[in-house]
XYZ file of C-alpha atoms in Angstrom:
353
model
C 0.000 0.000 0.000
C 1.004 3.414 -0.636
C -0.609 6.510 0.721
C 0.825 10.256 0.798
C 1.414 11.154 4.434
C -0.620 14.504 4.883
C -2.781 13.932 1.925
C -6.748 13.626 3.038
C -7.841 10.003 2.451
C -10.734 10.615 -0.247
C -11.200 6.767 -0.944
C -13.401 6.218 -4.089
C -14.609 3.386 -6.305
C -13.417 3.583 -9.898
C -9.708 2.013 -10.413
C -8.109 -0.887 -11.247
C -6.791 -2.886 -8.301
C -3.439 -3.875 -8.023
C -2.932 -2.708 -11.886
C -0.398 -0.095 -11.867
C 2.475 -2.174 -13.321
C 5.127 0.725 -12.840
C 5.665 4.346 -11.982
C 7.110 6.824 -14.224
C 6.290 9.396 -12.518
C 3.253 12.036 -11.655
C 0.993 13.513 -14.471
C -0.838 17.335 -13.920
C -4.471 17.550 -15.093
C -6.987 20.210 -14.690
C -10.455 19.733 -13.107
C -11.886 22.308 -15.658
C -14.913 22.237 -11.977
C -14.345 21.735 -8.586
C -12.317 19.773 -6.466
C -16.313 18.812 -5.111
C -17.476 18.211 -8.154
C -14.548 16.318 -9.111
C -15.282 14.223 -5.781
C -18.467 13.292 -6.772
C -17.865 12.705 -10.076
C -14.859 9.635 -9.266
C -17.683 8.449 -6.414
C -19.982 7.488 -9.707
C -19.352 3.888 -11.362
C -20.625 5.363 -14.334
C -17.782 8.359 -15.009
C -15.684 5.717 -15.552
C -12.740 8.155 -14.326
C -10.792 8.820 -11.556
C -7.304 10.167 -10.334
C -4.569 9.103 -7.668
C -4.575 13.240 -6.254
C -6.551 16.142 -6.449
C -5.844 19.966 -5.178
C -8.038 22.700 -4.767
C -7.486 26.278 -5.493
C -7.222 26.882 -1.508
C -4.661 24.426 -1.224
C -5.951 21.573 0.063
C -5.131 17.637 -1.142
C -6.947 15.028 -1.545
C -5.857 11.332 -2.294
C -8.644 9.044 -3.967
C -6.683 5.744 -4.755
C -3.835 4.285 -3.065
C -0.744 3.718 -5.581
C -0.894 0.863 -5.850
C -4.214 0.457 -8.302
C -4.759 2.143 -11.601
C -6.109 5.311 -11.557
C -8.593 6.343 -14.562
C -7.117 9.349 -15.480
C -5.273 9.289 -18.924
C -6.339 6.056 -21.244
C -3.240 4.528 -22.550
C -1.204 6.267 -19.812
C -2.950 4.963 -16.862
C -0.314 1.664 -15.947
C 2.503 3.360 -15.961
C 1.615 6.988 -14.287
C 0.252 8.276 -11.206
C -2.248 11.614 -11.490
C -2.859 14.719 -9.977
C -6.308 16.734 -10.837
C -5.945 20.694 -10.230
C -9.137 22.370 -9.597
C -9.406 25.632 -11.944
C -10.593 25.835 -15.485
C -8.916 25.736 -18.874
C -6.771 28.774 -19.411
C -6.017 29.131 -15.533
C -2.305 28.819 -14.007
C -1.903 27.069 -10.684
C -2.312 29.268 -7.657
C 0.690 29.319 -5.394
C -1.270 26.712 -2.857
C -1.942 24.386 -5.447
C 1.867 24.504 -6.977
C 2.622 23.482 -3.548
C 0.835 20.407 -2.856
C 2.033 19.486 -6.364
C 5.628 20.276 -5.453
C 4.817 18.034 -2.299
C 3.126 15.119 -4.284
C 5.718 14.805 -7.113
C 8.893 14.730 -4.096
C 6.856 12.201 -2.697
C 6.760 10.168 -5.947
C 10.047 10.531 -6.526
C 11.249 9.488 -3.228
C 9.029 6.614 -3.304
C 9.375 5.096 -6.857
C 12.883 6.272 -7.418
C 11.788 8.933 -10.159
C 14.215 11.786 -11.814
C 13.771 15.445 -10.302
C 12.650 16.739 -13.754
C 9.903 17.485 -16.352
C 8.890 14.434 -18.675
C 9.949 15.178 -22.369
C 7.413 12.491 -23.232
C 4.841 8.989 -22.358
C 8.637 7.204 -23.036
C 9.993 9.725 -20.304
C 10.275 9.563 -16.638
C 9.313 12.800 -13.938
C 6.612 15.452 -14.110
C 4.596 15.072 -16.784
C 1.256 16.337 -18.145
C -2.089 14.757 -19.833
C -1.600 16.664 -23.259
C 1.995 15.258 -23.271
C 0.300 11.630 -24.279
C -1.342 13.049 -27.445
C -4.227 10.216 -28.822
C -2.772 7.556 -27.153
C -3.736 9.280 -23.455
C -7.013 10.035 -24.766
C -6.006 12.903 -26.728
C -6.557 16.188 -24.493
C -4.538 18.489 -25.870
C -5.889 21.560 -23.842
C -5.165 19.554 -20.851
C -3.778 21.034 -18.169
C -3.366 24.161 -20.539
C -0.292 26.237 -21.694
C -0.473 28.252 -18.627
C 0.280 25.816 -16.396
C 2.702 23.339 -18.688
C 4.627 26.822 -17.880
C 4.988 25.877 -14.379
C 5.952 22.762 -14.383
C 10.113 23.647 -13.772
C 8.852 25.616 -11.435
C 7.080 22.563 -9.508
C 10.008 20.404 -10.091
C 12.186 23.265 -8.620
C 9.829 23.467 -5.248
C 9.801 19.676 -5.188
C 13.971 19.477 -4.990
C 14.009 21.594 -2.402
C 11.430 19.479 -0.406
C 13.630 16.298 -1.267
C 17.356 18.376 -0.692
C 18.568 17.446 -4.514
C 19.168 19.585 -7.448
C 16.936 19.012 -10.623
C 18.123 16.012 -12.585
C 19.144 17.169 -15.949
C 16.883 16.813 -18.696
C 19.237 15.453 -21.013
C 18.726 11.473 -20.086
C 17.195 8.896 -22.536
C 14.137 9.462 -22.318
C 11.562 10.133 -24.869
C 11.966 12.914 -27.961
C 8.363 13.173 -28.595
C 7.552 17.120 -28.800
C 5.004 18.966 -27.184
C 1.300 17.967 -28.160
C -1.059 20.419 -26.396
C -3.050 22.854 -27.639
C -2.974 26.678 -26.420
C -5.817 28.973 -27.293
C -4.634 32.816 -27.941
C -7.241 35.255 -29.285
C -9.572 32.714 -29.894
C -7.183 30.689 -32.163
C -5.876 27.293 -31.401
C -1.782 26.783 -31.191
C -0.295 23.501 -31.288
C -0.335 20.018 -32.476
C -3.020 19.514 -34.262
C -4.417 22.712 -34.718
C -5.688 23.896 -37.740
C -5.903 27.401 -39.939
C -4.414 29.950 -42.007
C -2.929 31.506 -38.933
C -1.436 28.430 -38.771
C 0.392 28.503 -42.329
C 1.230 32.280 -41.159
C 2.883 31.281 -38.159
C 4.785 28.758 -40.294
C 5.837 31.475 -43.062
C 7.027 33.960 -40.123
C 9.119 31.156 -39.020
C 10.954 30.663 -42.053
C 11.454 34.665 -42.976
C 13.161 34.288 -39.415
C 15.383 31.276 -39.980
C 13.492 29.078 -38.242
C 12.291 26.721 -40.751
C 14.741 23.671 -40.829
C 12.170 21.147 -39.507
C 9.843 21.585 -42.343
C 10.413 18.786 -44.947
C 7.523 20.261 -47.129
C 5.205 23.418 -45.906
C 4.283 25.399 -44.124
C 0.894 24.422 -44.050
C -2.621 25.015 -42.090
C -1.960 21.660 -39.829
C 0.464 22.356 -37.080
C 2.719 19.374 -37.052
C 5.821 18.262 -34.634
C 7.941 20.348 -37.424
C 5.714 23.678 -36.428
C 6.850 22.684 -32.714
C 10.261 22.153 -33.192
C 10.822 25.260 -35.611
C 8.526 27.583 -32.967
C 10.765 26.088 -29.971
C 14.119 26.595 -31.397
C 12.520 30.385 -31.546
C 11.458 30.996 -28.715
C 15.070 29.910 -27.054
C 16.284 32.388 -29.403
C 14.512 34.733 -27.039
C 16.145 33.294 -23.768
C 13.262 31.278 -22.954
C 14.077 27.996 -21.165
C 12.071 24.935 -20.176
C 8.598 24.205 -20.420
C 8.272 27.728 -21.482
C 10.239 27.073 -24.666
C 8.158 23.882 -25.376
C 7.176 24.676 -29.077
C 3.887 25.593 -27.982
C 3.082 29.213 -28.648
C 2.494 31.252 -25.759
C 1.044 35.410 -26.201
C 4.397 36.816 -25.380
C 6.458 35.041 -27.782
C 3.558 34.759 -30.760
C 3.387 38.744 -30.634
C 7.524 39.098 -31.128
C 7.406 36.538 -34.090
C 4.284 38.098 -35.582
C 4.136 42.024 -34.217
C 0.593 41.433 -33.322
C -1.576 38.610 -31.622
C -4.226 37.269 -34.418
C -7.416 37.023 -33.376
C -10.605 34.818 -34.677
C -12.526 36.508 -37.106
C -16.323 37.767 -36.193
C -18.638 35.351 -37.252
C -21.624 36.437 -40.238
C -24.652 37.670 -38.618
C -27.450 35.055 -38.102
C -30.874 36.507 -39.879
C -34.034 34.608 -39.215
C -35.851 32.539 -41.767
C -39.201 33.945 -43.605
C -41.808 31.851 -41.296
C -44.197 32.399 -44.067
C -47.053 34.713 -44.510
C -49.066 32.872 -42.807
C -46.845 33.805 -39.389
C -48.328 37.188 -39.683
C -51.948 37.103 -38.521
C -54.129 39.091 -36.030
C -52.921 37.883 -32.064
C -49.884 36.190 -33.217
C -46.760 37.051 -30.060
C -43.273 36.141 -30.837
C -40.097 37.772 -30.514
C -39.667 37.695 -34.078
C -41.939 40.542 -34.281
C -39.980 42.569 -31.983
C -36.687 41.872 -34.222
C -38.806 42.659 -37.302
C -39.892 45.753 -35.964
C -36.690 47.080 -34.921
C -35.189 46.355 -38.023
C -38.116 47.718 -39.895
C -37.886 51.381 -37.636
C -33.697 50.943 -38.199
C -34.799 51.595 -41.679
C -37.043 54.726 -41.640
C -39.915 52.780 -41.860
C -42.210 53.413 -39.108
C -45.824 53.365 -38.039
C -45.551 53.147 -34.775
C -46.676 55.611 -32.603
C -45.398 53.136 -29.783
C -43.885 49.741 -29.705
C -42.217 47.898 -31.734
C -43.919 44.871 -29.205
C -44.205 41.152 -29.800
C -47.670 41.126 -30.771
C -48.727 41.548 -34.881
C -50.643 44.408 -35.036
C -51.796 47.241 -37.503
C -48.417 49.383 -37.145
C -46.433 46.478 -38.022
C -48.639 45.903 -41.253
C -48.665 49.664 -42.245
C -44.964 49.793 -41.094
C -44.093 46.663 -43.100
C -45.757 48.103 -46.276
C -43.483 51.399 -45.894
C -40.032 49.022 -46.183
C -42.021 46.966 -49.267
C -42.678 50.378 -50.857
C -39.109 51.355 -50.324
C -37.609 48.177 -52.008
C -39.815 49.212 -54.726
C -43.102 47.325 -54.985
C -46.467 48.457 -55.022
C -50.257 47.590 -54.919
C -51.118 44.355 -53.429
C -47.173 43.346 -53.420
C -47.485 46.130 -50.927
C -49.951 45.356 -48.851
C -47.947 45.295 -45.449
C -47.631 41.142 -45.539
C -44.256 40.278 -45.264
C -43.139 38.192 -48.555
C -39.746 36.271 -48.811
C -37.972 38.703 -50.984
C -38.740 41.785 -48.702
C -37.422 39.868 -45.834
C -34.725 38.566 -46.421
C -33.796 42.472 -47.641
C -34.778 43.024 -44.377
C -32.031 41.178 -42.344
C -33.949 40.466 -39.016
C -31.834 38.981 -36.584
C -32.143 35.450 -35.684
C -33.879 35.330 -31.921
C -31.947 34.211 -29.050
């Protein structure tokens, strides 16, 4: 049996017993909820999930399965790594309670299981790790735990020598190559393995005006590949960035310098509602719809409303509906205050909420 000293004993049902065939060492997640909801949600056969550790934003630390059993917390990663949930929500860094207990959890692993004093370069690797790190094969969360908080990682390792009285062990062993494969969100726009776009090919072409294009074999293209990562990290140490911070994976700071700006995602077209028909516009009918129409129809100097526009149909939204057919250019009965399909969709009413 092994149980953290200090840790709160949390037991819960979902693992495997007896199945964690070895220990490479300690992987971060985030929550994206509570360390309550979180709780509940490992106490529930059904979720099918679970973790060895869990912190909350206060600091406190709960253990759920003894080390022993396999934990349900990264598919194909599961036999051969302990993990650590982090309440918070994607985007969010650590706060400074919760990089303790982590610091306290991962010297704890490594005194027990014998693991290096560093961050994990990979699922072949052995230290600190983190869920995105496994790509497909651990279930493929790539926003999991988040850029923000791969960029503490050193400093956990660094809080978690001091607990155990040894320097950092290198990170130059023989462990696995595999780069980064999270996903970081900047502006709205996904960063990372994986991600898709024309920013993407941008990011690429800035790379290569900068002389940092020697991974591509063909590109750049719109699918960020391991080449993006390695080209983007051998920038970024350019700019004296070191670490988990120089992963590959663009962070705001860094994207700016190589671009001069921070892209952002472009609005998206205006949803207009559908023609209902003319048979939608009869005495008594209510509907927000009407209320759009109006306000679209008074937006365009067509008016017969002495108050309102309201939700109900009524005789100023027939009169003020034959002003905007009038203006598009119709007349007689094909202005009659009915809405048709052409006049509408001229019209542009927003799509209700």
């Amino acid at each position: 049996m092994a149980r953290m000293p200090g840790a709160t004993w949390r037991p819960v049902p979902n693992y495997t017993p007896n199945g964690q065939l070895e220990v490479r060492g300690l992987v971060v997640h985030i929550m994206d909820g509570t360390l309550a909801g979180t709780d509940a949600w490992f106490r529930n056969p059904a979720s099918q999930a679970s973790s060895h550790f869990g912190t909350s934003r206060d600091g406190r630390l709960y253990q759920w399965i003894d080390t022993q059993h396999r934990g349900w917390a990264q598919a194909g990663g599961n036999k051969s790594w302990l993990s650590i949930e982090d309440e918070g929500r994607g985007g969010q860094s650590l706060t400074e309670q919760q990089l303790d207990r982590v610091a306290e959890v991962f010297a704890w692993v490594v005194k027990t299981y014998d693991v290096p004093l560093k961050v994990a370069t990979g699922p072949d690797d052995r230290g600190l790790g983190y869920h995105a790190m496994g790509g497909k094969a651990w279930g493929g969360h790539t926003s999991c735990p988040g850029a923000k908080i791969v960029a503490q990682l050193d400093e956990i390792v660094k809080r978690a020598a001091a607990i155990v009285g040894k320097k950092p062990t290198p990170g130059t062993g023989g462990g696995s190559k595999t780069p980064a494969r999270y996903q970081a969100s900047i502006n709205g726009l996904k960063y990372g393995y994986g991600a898709t776009g024309g920013h993407i090919t941008k990011v690429g072409q800035a790379l290569v005006a900068r002389g940092f294009g020697k991974h591509y074999k063909s590109g750049p293209g719109p699918t960020w590949s391991d080449a993006d990562t390695l080209n983007y990290q051998a920038f970024q140490r350019s700019l004296g960035l070191t670490g988990a911070a120089a992963d590959g994976v663009p962070g705001e700071g860094s994207l700016k310098k190589l671009l001069g700006t921070l892209p952002g995602k472009a609005p998206s077209a205006p949803k207009y509602a559908p023609f209902p028909g003319a048979g939608f516009f009869s005495p008594g009918r209510r509907s927000e719809l009407i209320t759009l129409m109006g306000r679209r129809l008074v937006a365009e100097g067509c008016s017969a409303y002495a108050v309102g526009p309201g939700d109900h149909w009524t005789e100023a939204d027939r009169l003020s509906y034959a002003k905007w057919q009038r203006k598009c250019g119709f007349s007689g009965a094909d202005a009659n205050g009915i809405p048709g399909p052409t006049t509408w969709a001229a019209l542009k009413v927003p799509q209700p909420l």
